[in-house]
């Protein structure tokens, strides 16, 4: 079965940095566009960043210039490097793709808390 496992979250101070990882199994990872989403309590889940099989990226306006998405196909892993973190970045972060059958596949999420 398809499985995504996120890790790397935790507590970080404003202005700090953190790198999230998402390890995929059960799929041919290298052929999928991958995305990072986040959801704060009481808010909608939103797209943070995405990366295509060819390495093209896009970012939400709120994180552009601060976050970088990347992938290592040999490790079946997508990363989200987060710099200059702000309290409003606090959320559960999820990795996600759309499978060939059209079904969304999500990881379990990792909590990121930005607070002094």
Backbone as numpy.savetxt, mean C-alpha at the origin, in Angstrom:
# Nx Ny Nz CAx CAy CAz Cx Cy Cz
-4.81 -20.38 -2.64 -5.65 -19.19 -2.64 -4.77 -17.94 -2.64
-5.29 -16.89 -3.25 -4.58 -15.62 -3.28 -4.47 -15.08 -1.86
-3.29 -14.60 -1.52 -3.09 -14.02 -0.21 -2.10 -12.87 -0.30
-2.46 -11.76 0.32 -1.58 -10.61 0.48 -1.37 -10.39 1.96
-0.13 -10.24 2.36 0.20 -10.01 3.76 0.98 -8.71 3.87
0.36 -7.71 4.50 1.01 -6.43 4.72 1.78 -6.43 6.03
2.84 -5.67 6.06 3.61 -5.51 7.28 4.34 -4.17 7.23
4.90 -3.79 8.36 5.70 -2.59 8.44 5.04 -1.42 9.12
3.78 -1.55 9.46 3.09 -0.47 10.13 3.49 -0.33 11.58
2.97 0.70 12.20 3.26 0.97 13.59 3.09 2.43 13.90
3.71 2.86 14.98 3.64 4.24 15.43 4.87 5.00 14.97
4.65 6.17 14.39 5.74 7.01 13.92 5.40 8.46 14.22
6.42 9.27 14.45 6.21 10.68 14.74 5.95 11.47 13.47
5.22 12.57 13.56 5.08 13.45 12.40 6.44 13.83 11.84
6.52 13.82 10.52 7.78 14.08 9.85 8.64 12.86 9.64
8.28 11.77 10.26 9.05 10.55 10.16 8.76 9.76 8.90
9.41 8.62 8.80 9.29 7.76 7.63 8.97 6.34 8.04
8.37 5.61 7.13 8.00 4.23 7.36 7.87 3.55 6.01
8.24 2.28 5.95 8.08 1.52 4.73 7.17 0.33 4.98
6.12 0.24 4.18 5.20 -0.88 4.24 5.55 -1.89 3.16
5.30 -3.16 3.46 5.52 -4.23 2.51 4.25 -5.05 2.36
4.04 -5.56 1.17 2.93 -6.46 0.91 3.47 -7.63 0.11
3.43 -8.81 0.70 3.92 -10.02 0.05 2.73 -10.80 -0.49
2.79 -11.12 -1.77 1.70 -11.81 -2.44 2.04 -13.28 -2.63
1.02 -14.10 -2.55 1.16 -15.51 -2.87 -0.11 -15.98 -3.56
0.00 -17.05 -4.32 -1.15 -17.61 -4.99 -1.49 -16.98 -6.33
-0.70 -16.03 -6.78 -0.90 -15.40 -8.07 0.44 -15.22 -8.77
0.37 -15.02 -10.07 1.56 -14.64 -10.82 1.72 -13.14 -10.66
2.43 -12.76 -9.62 2.46 -11.38 -9.15 2.89 -10.39 -10.21
3.85 -10.76 -11.02 4.48 -9.81 -11.92 3.55 -9.28 -13.00
2.42 -9.91 -13.23 1.51 -9.47 -14.29 0.37 -8.60 -13.78
0.39 -8.24 -12.52 -0.72 -7.49 -11.92 -0.32 -6.08 -11.54
-1.21 -5.15 -11.88 -1.13 -3.83 -11.27 -1.49 -3.95 -9.79
-0.72 -3.29 -8.95 -0.94 -3.33 -7.51 -1.23 -1.94 -6.98
-2.05 -1.90 -5.97 -2.38 -0.63 -5.35 -2.28 -0.70 -3.84
-1.98 0.44 -3.26 -2.08 0.64 -1.82 -3.28 1.54 -1.54
-4.10 1.11 -0.62 -5.26 1.87 -0.17 -5.14 2.10 1.32
-5.90 3.06 1.80 -5.94 3.27 3.24 -7.35 3.64 3.67
-7.64 3.35 4.93 -8.94 3.67 5.49 -8.77 4.08 6.94
-9.22 5.28 7.23 -9.26 5.78 8.58 -10.65 5.55 9.15
-10.78 5.47 10.48 -12.10 5.26 11.08 -13.10 6.31 10.63
-14.27 5.85 10.21 -15.32 6.75 9.78 -15.15 7.33 8.40
-14.12 6.92 7.69 -13.86 7.45 6.37 -13.90 6.33 5.33
-14.07 6.74 4.08 -14.03 5.78 2.98 -12.61 5.29 2.74
-12.52 4.06 2.27 -11.23 3.57 1.82 -10.84 4.31 0.54
-9.60 4.74 0.48 -9.15 5.53 -0.64 -7.85 4.99 -1.23
-7.71 5.18 -2.52 -6.48 4.80 -3.19 -5.37 5.76 -2.79
-4.24 5.20 -2.42 -3.06 5.98 -2.07 -2.07 6.02 -3.22
-1.77 4.86 -3.78 -0.79 4.76 -4.85 -1.01 3.47 -5.60
-0.60 3.45 -6.86 -0.70 2.25 -7.68 0.53 2.14 -8.56
0.85 0.91 -8.93 1.99 0.67 -9.80 1.62 -0.43 -10.79
1.90 -0.19 -12.06 1.58 -1.15 -13.10 2.69 -2.17 -13.26
2.43 -3.15 -14.12 3.44 -4.17 -14.37 4.69 -3.57 -14.99
4.53 -2.47 -15.71 5.66 -1.81 -16.32 6.35 -0.79 -15.45
5.82 -0.58 -14.25 6.45 0.33 -13.32 5.89 1.74 -13.31
4.86 2.01 -14.11 4.23 3.31 -14.04 3.49 3.47 -12.73
3.53 4.66 -12.18 2.94 4.91 -10.87 1.99 6.08 -10.91
1.06 6.09 -9.97 0.24 7.26 -9.73 -0.08 7.33 -8.25
-0.37 8.55 -7.80 -0.53 8.81 -6.38 -1.72 9.71 -6.13
-2.31 9.54 -4.98 -3.29 10.50 -4.52 -2.62 11.85 -4.32
-3.35 12.91 -4.58 -2.78 14.25 -4.41 -2.25 14.48 -3.00
-2.89 13.87 -2.03 -2.51 14.10 -0.64 -1.16 13.50 -0.27
-0.67 12.55 -1.06 0.59 11.89 -0.74 1.66 12.10 -1.79
1.32 12.64 -2.92 2.29 12.83 -3.99 3.45 13.70 -3.51
4.64 13.24 -3.80 5.84 13.92 -3.34 6.36 13.44 -2.01
5.53 12.71 -1.28 5.94 12.17 0.02 6.04 10.65 0.02
5.17 9.99 -0.74 5.12 8.53 -0.77 5.67 8.02 -2.10
6.25 6.84 -2.06 6.75 6.18 -3.26 6.34 4.72 -3.24
5.67 4.28 -4.30 5.32 2.88 -4.44 6.35 2.22 -5.35
6.70 0.99 -5.03 7.65 0.24 -5.83 7.32 -1.24 -5.72
7.94 -2.02 -6.58 7.69 -3.46 -6.53 8.97 -4.22 -6.83
9.05 -5.41 -6.26 10.14 -6.34 -6.51 9.48 -7.64 -6.92
9.42 -7.87 -8.22 8.70 -9.04 -8.71 9.37 -10.35 -8.29
10.68 -10.33 -8.13 11.38 -11.53 -7.70 10.98 -11.95 -6.30
10.53 -10.98 -5.50 10.11 -11.25 -4.13 8.60 -11.23 -3.96
7.87 -11.07 -5.06 6.41 -10.98 -5.01 5.95 -9.94 -4.00
6.61 -8.80 -4.01 6.38 -7.80 -2.98 6.19 -6.42 -3.59
5.22 -5.70 -3.05 5.04 -4.29 -3.36 5.28 -3.49 -2.09
5.94 -2.36 -2.23 6.31 -1.53 -1.10 5.64 -0.16 -1.18
5.50 0.44 -0.04 5.09 1.84 0.03 6.02 2.55 0.99
6.91 3.35 0.44 7.80 4.18 1.25 7.08 5.48 1.57
6.95 5.78 2.83 6.21 6.94 3.29 7.17 7.87 4.03
7.32 9.07 3.52 8.17 10.08 4.13 7.35 11.28 4.53
7.92 12.10 5.37 7.27 13.33 5.82 5.84 13.07 6.28
5.70 12.07 7.11 4.37 11.62 7.52 3.65 12.67 8.35
2.35 12.72 8.15 1.47 13.66 8.83 0.43 12.90 9.63
-0.12 13.52 10.67 -1.17 12.84 11.43 -2.34 12.37 10.56
-2.66 13.11 9.52 -3.75 12.71 8.65 -3.44 11.49 7.80
-2.21 11.01 7.82 -1.87 9.75 7.17 -2.26 8.54 8.02
-2.67 8.77 9.24 -3.05 7.68 10.12 -4.23 6.90 9.53
-4.06 5.60 9.38 -5.08 4.76 8.76 -4.59 3.32 8.78
-5.49 2.42 8.42 -5.09 1.07 8.08 -4.78 1.04 6.60
-3.63 0.53 6.26 -3.18 0.48 4.88 -3.30 -0.93 4.34
-3.87 -1.04 3.14 -4.13 -2.32 2.50 -3.49 -2.37 1.12
-3.00 -3.53 0.73 -2.64 -3.72 -0.66 -3.77 -4.45 -1.37
-3.85 -4.24 -2.68 -5.01 -4.71 -3.43 -4.68 -4.88 -4.90
-5.35 -5.84 -5.51 -5.30 -5.96 -6.96 -6.65 -6.45 -7.45
-6.82 -6.46 -8.77 -7.99 -7.04 -9.40 -7.55 -8.31 -10.09
-8.14 -9.42 -9.71 -7.77 -10.70 -10.27 -8.33 -10.85 -11.68
-7.85 -11.85 -12.38 -8.29 -12.07 -13.75 -9.76 -12.42 -13.85
-10.36 -12.89 -12.78 -11.79 -13.16 -12.76 -12.62 -11.94 -12.37
-11.98 -10.80 -12.19 -12.66 -9.57 -11.85 -12.83 -9.32 -10.37
-12.49 -10.27 -9.54 -12.65 -10.15 -8.10 -11.50 -9.35 -7.51
-11.83 -8.47 -6.57 -10.80 -7.75 -5.84 -10.15 -8.66 -4.81
-8.85 -8.54 -4.69 -8.11 -9.26 -3.67 -7.44 -8.25 -2.76
-7.67 -8.39 -1.47 -7.16 -7.47 -0.46 -6.31 -8.19 0.56
-5.33 -7.48 1.10 -4.64 -7.96 2.27 -5.42 -7.65 3.52
-4.88 -8.06 4.66 -5.58 -7.87 5.93 -5.39 -6.47 6.50
-4.42 -5.75 6.00 -4.16 -4.40 6.44 -3.11 -4.31 7.52
-2.44 -3.17 7.56 -1.49 -2.88 8.61 -1.72 -1.45 9.09
-1.74 -1.28 10.40 -2.06 0.00 11.00 -0.85 0.93 10.98
-1.08 2.14 10.51 -0.08 3.20 10.57 -0.65 4.33 11.41
0.06 4.68 12.47 -0.36 5.77 13.35 0.73 6.82 13.39
0.38 8.03 13.01 1.33 9.14 12.99 0.93 10.09 14.11
1.74 10.12 15.13 1.41 10.91 16.32 2.67 11.21 17.11
2.66 12.35 17.76 3.76 12.71 18.65 3.50 12.26 20.07
